[in-house]
JSON list of C-alpha atoms in Angstrom, two decimals:
[
{"chain": "A", "resi": 1, "resn": "ASP", "atom": "CA", "xyz": [21.78, -5.27, 1.06]},
{"chain": "A", "resi": 2, "resn": "ASP", "atom": "CA", "xyz": [19.75, -4.53, -2.21]},
{"chain": "A", "resi": 3, "resn": "VAL", "atom": "CA", "xyz": [16.37, -1.89, -2.31]},
{"chain": "A", "resi": 4, "resn": "LYS", "atom": "CA", "xyz": [14.45, -3.03, -5.22]},
{"chain": "A", "resi": 5, "resn": "PHE", "atom": "CA", "xyz": [11.57, -0.44, -5.71]},
{"chain": "A", "resi": 6, "resn": "ARG", "atom": "CA", "xyz": [8.50, 0.40, -8.56]},
{"chain": "A", "resi": 7, "resn": "VAL", "atom": "CA", "xyz": [7.36, 3.32, -9.48]},
{"chain": "A", "resi": 8, "resn": "LEU", "atom": "CA", "xyz": [3.52, 2.84, -11.10]},
{"chain": "A", "resi": 9, "resn": "LEU", "atom": "CA", "xyz": [1.59, 5.83, -12.20]},
{"chain": "A", "resi": 10, "resn": "VAL", "atom": "CA", "xyz": [-1.93, 5.37, -13.38]},
{"chain": "A", "resi": 11, "resn": "ASP", "atom": "CA", "xyz": [-5.13, 7.57, -14.77]},
{"chain": "A", "resi": 12, "resn": "HIS", "atom": "CA", "xyz": [-8.33, 7.97, -12.36]},
{"chain": "A", "resi": 13, "resn": "ASN", "atom": "CA", "xyz": [-9.74, 4.61, -14.57]},
{"chain": "A", "resi": 14, "resn": "LEU", "atom": "CA", "xyz": [-6.68, 2.89, -13.49]},
{"chain": "A", "resi": 15, "resn": "LYS", "atom": "CA", "xyz": [-5.26, 2.55, -17.01]},
{"chain": "A", "resi": 16, "resn": "PRO", "atom": "CA", "xyz": [-1.56, 3.84, -17.67]},
{"chain": "A", "resi": 17, "resn": "SER", "atom": "CA", "xyz": [-0.66, 7.53, -17.21]},
{"chain": "A", "resi": 18, "resn": "ASP", "atom": "CA", "xyz": [-0.14, 9.93, -20.24]},
{"chain": "A", "resi": 19, "resn": "VAL", "atom": "CA", "xyz": [2.84, 10.65, -17.98]},
{"chain": "A", "resi": 20, "resn": "ASP", "atom": "CA", "xyz": [6.00, 9.28, -20.18]},
{"chain": "A", "resi": 21, "resn": "THR", "atom": "CA", "xyz": [8.70, 10.80, -18.17]},
{"chain": "A", "resi": 22, "resn": "ILE", "atom": "CA", "xyz": [9.68, 10.91, -14.54]},
{"chain": "A", "resi": 23, "resn": "ASP", "atom": "CA", "xyz": [11.82, 13.67, -14.13]},
{"chain": "A", "resi": 24, "resn": "GLU", "atom": "CA", "xyz": [13.74, 13.31, -10.51]},
{"chain": "A", "resi": 25, "resn": "ILE", "atom": "CA", "xyz": [13.31, 10.22, -8.27]},
{"chain": "A", "resi": 26, "resn": "TRP", "atom": "CA", "xyz": [15.78, 10.01, -4.91]},
{"chain": "A", "resi": 27, "resn": "VAL", "atom": "CA", "xyz": [15.84, 8.29, -1.98]},
{"chain": "A", "resi": 28, "resn": "GLU", "atom": "CA", "xyz": [16.64, 10.00, 1.46]},
{"chain": "A", "resi": 29, "resn": "ASP", "atom": "CA", "xyz": [17.95, 8.58, 4.75]},
{"chain": "A", "resi": 30, "resn": "PRO", "atom": "CA", "xyz": [16.04, 9.08, 7.83]},
{"chain": "A", "resi": 31, "resn": "ARG", "atom": "CA", "xyz": [18.55, 12.18, 8.54]},
{"chain": "A", "resi": 32, "resn": "ASN", "atom": "CA", "xyz": [16.90, 13.42, 5.26]},
{"chain": "A", "resi": 33, "resn": "ARG", "atom": "CA", "xyz": [19.98, 13.27, 3.59]},
{"chain": "A", "resi": 34, "resn": "ARG", "atom": "CA", "xyz": [19.87, 12.60, -0.24]},
{"chain": "A", "resi": 35, "resn": "ILE", "atom": "CA", "xyz": [21.44, 8.64, -0.63]},
{"chain": "A", "resi": 36, "resn": "VAL", "atom": "CA", "xyz": [20.50, 8.00, -4.44]},
{"chain": "A", "resi": 37, "resn": "GLN", "atom": "CA", "xyz": [19.16, 9.92, -7.48]},
{"chain": "A", "resi": 38, "resn": "TRP", "atom": "CA", "xyz": [18.01, 9.50, -10.78]},
{"chain": "A", "resi": 39, "resn": "LYS", "atom": "CA", "xyz": [16.76, 12.38, -13.33]},
{"chain": "A", "resi": 40, "resn": "ASP", "atom": "CA", "xyz": [14.83, 11.51, -16.47]},
{"chain": "A", "resi": 41, "resn": "GLN", "atom": "CA", "xyz": [13.71, 8.15, -15.99]},
{"chain": "A", "resi": 42, "resn": "SER", "atom": "CA", "xyz": [11.21, 6.99, -19.10]},
{"chain": "A", "resi": 43, "resn": "LEU", "atom": "CA", "xyz": [8.06, 4.33, -18.13]},
{"chain": "A", "resi": 44, "resn": "ASP", "atom": "CA", "xyz": [6.80, 2.02, -19.88]},
{"chain": "A", "resi": 45, "resn": "LYS", "atom": "CA", "xyz": [3.20, 1.55, -19.64]},
{"chain": "A", "resi": 46, "resn": "GLY", "atom": "CA", "xyz": [3.06, 3.35, -16.43]},
{"chain": "A", "resi": 47, "resn": "MET", "atom": "CA", "xyz": [5.64, 2.01, -14.47]},
{"chain": "A", "resi": 48, "resn": "MET", "atom": "CA", "xyz": [9.31, 1.90, -14.25]},
{"chain": "A", "resi": 49, "resn": "GLN", "atom": "CA", "xyz": [11.82, 0.04, -11.54]},
{"chain": "A", "resi": 50, "resn": "GLN", "atom": "CA", "xyz": [14.53, 1.12, -10.16]},
{"chain": "A", "resi": 51, "resn": "GLU", "atom": "CA", "xyz": [17.29, -0.59, -7.13]},
{"chain": "A", "resi": 52, "resn": "PHE", "atom": "CA", "xyz": [20.20, 0.46, -5.00]},
{"chain": "A", "resi": 53, "resn": "LYS", "atom": "CA", "xyz": [22.54, -0.87, -2.37]},
{"chain": "A", "resi": 54, "resn": "LEU", "atom": "CA", "xyz": [22.50, -0.25, 0.90]},
{"chain": "A", "resi": 55, "resn": "SER", "atom": "CA", "xyz": [25.84, 0.67, 2.37]},
{"chain": "A", "resi": 56, "resn": "GLU", "atom": "CA", "xyz": [27.32, -1.84, 5.12]},
{"chain": "A", "resi": 57, "resn": "GLU", "atom": "CA", "xyz": [26.12, 0.04, 7.73]},
{"chain": "A", "resi": 58, "resn": "PRO", "atom": "CA", "xyz": [23.35, 2.01, 6.37]},
{"chain": "A", "resi": 59, "resn": "SER", "atom": "CA", "xyz": [21.25, 4.00, 9.14]},
{"chain": "A", "resi": 60, "resn": "LEU", "atom": "CA", "xyz": [18.48, 2.15, 10.52]},
{"chain": "A", "resi": 61, "resn": "GLY", "atom": "CA", "xyz": [14.80, 4.00, 10.47]},
{"chain": "A", "resi": 62, "resn": "THR", "atom": "CA", "xyz": [12.64, 4.89, 8.03]},
{"chain": "A", "resi": 63, "resn": "TRP", "atom": "CA", "xyz": [13.82, 5.40, 4.54]},
{"chain": "A", "resi": 64, "resn": "THR", "atom": "CA", "xyz": [12.11, 7.89, 2.04]},
{"chain": "A", "resi": 65, "resn": "ILE", "atom": "CA", "xyz": [11.40, 7.27, -1.90]},
{"chain": "A", "resi": 66, "resn": "ILE", "atom": "CA", "xyz": [10.57, 10.65, -3.95]},
{"chain": "A", "resi": 67, "resn": "PHE", "atom": "CA", "xyz": [9.74, 11.24, -7.09]},
{"chain": "A", "resi": 68, "resn": "LYS", "atom": "CA", "xyz": [8.70, 14.43, -9.25]},
{"chain": "A", "resi": 69, "resn": "ALA", "atom": "CA", "xyz": [6.98, 13.82, -12.76]},
{"chain": "A", "resi": 70, "resn": "GLY", "atom": "CA", "xyz": [5.71, 17.28, -13.66]},
{"chain": "A", "resi": 71, "resn": "SER", "atom": "CA", "xyz": [3.37, 18.56, -11.30]},
{"chain": "A", "resi": 72, "resn": "LEU", "atom": "CA", "xyz": [3.02, 15.70, -9.59]},
{"chain": "A", "resi": 73, "resn": "LYS", "atom": "CA", "xyz": [5.08, 15.08, -6.46]},
{"chain": "A", "resi": 74, "resn": "GLU", "atom": "CA", "xyz": [4.67, 12.04, -4.00]},
{"chain": "A", "resi": 75, "resn": "LYS", "atom": "CA", "xyz": [6.38, 9.94, -1.97]},
{"chain": "A", "resi": 76, "resn": "THR", "atom": "CA", "xyz": [6.80, 6.60, 0.28]},
{"chain": "A", "resi": 77, "resn": "THR", "atom": "CA", "xyz": [8.48, 5.16, 3.11]},
{"chain": "A", "resi": 78, "resn": "PHE", "atom": "CA", "xyz": [10.28, 2.20, 4.17]},
{"chain": "A", "resi": 79, "resn": "THR", "atom": "CA", "xyz": [12.10, 0.72, 7.23]},
{"chain": "A", "resi": 80, "resn": "VAL", "atom": "CA", "xyz": [15.86, -0.12, 7.60]},
{"chain": "A", "resi": 81, "resn": "SER", "atom": "CA", "xyz": [16.38, -2.20, 10.68]},
{"chain": "A", "resi": 82, "resn": "GLU", "atom": "CA", "xyz": [18.75, -4.63, 11.95]},
{"chain": "A", "resi": 83, "resn": "TYR", "atom": "CA", "xyz": [18.34, -8.27, 11.11]},
{"chain": "A", "resi": 84, "resn": "VAL", "atom": "CA", "xyz": [18.14, -10.52, 14.47]},
{"chain": "A", "resi": 85, "resn": "LEU", "atom": "CA", "xyz": [18.32, -14.19, 13.80]},
{"chain": "A", "resi": 86, "resn": "PRO", "atom": "CA", "xyz": [15.36, -16.15, 15.38]},
{"chain": "A", "resi": 87, "resn": "LYS", "atom": "CA", "xyz": [16.31, -18.14, 18.13]},
{"chain": "A", "resi": 88, "resn": "PHE", "atom": "CA", "xyz": [14.26, -21.69, 18.85]},
{"chain": "A", "resi": 89, "resn": "GLU", "atom": "CA", "xyz": [15.48, -24.67, 20.71]},
{"chain": "A", "resi": 90, "resn": "VAL", "atom": "CA", "xyz": [15.00, -28.53, 19.00]},
{"chain": "A", "resi": 91, "resn": "THR", "atom": "CA", "xyz": [14.56, -30.98, 21.70]},
{"chain": "A", "resi": 92, "resn": "ILE", "atom": "CA", "xyz": [14.94, -34.96, 20.77]},
{"chain": "A", "resi": 93, "resn": "GLU", "atom": "CA", "xyz": [13.83, -37.43, 22.90]},
{"chain": "A", "resi": 94, "resn": "PRO", "atom": "CA", "xyz": [15.58, -41.16, 22.27]},
{"chain": "A", "resi": 95, "resn": "PRO", "atom": "CA", "xyz": [13.59, -44.38, 22.77]},
{"chain": "A", "resi": 96, "resn": "ALA", "atom": "CA", "xyz": [15.17, -45.85, 25.86]},
{"chain": "A", "resi": 97, "resn": "ALA", "atom": "CA", "xyz": [16.56, -48.58, 23.92]},
{"chain": "A", "resi": 98, "resn": "ILE", "atom": "CA", "xyz": [17.18, -49.60, 20.17]},
{"chain": "A", "resi": 99, "resn": "LEU", "atom": "CA", "xyz": [16.94, -53.63, 19.63]},
{"chain": "A", "resi": 100, "resn": "ARG", "atom": "CA", "xyz": [19.91, -54.40, 16.95]},
{"chain": "A", "resi": 101, "resn": "ASP", "atom": "CA", "xyz": [17.27, -56.10, 14.79]},
{"chain": "A", "resi": 102, "resn": "ALA", "atom": "CA", "xyz": [14.80, -53.18, 15.00]},
{"chain": "A", "resi": 103, "resn": "LEU", "atom": "CA", "xyz": [13.64, -52.42, 11.47]},
{"chain": "A", "resi": 104, "resn": "GLU", "atom": "CA", "xyz": [12.48, -48.25, 12.78]},
{"chain": "A", "resi": 105, "resn": "ALA", "atom": "CA", "xyz": [13.00, -46.66, 16.00]},
{"chain": "A", "resi": 106, "resn": "VAL", "atom": "CA", "xyz": [10.67, -43.40, 17.30]},
{"chain": "A", "resi": 107, "resn": "TRP", "atom": "CA", "xyz": [12.59, -40.58, 18.11]},
{"chain": "A", "resi": 108, "resn": "LYS", "atom": "CA", "xyz": [10.19, -37.57, 19.93]}
]
């Protein structure tokens, strides 16, 4: 599966920040191991986006995205969990009889 994320830096007026480069950004798994990282990522109008692929059997739990831009350091988290297909049941009740020349039959 792909993990896609964006970093948006804004000032106090919610306008794009003067910072034009993120020095370093990385992703850690639930065991605090650095899985992927990028350095010197430029911002376009205060925003950058990135993505990476999870392994076939990633560690389940809370993952962390951390970035440093000058004196600014922030982080956020996301959860990787096992996908379980939803269970459901459909019951169809046929009519007692369908006449040969009937134009329609009602199934419930």
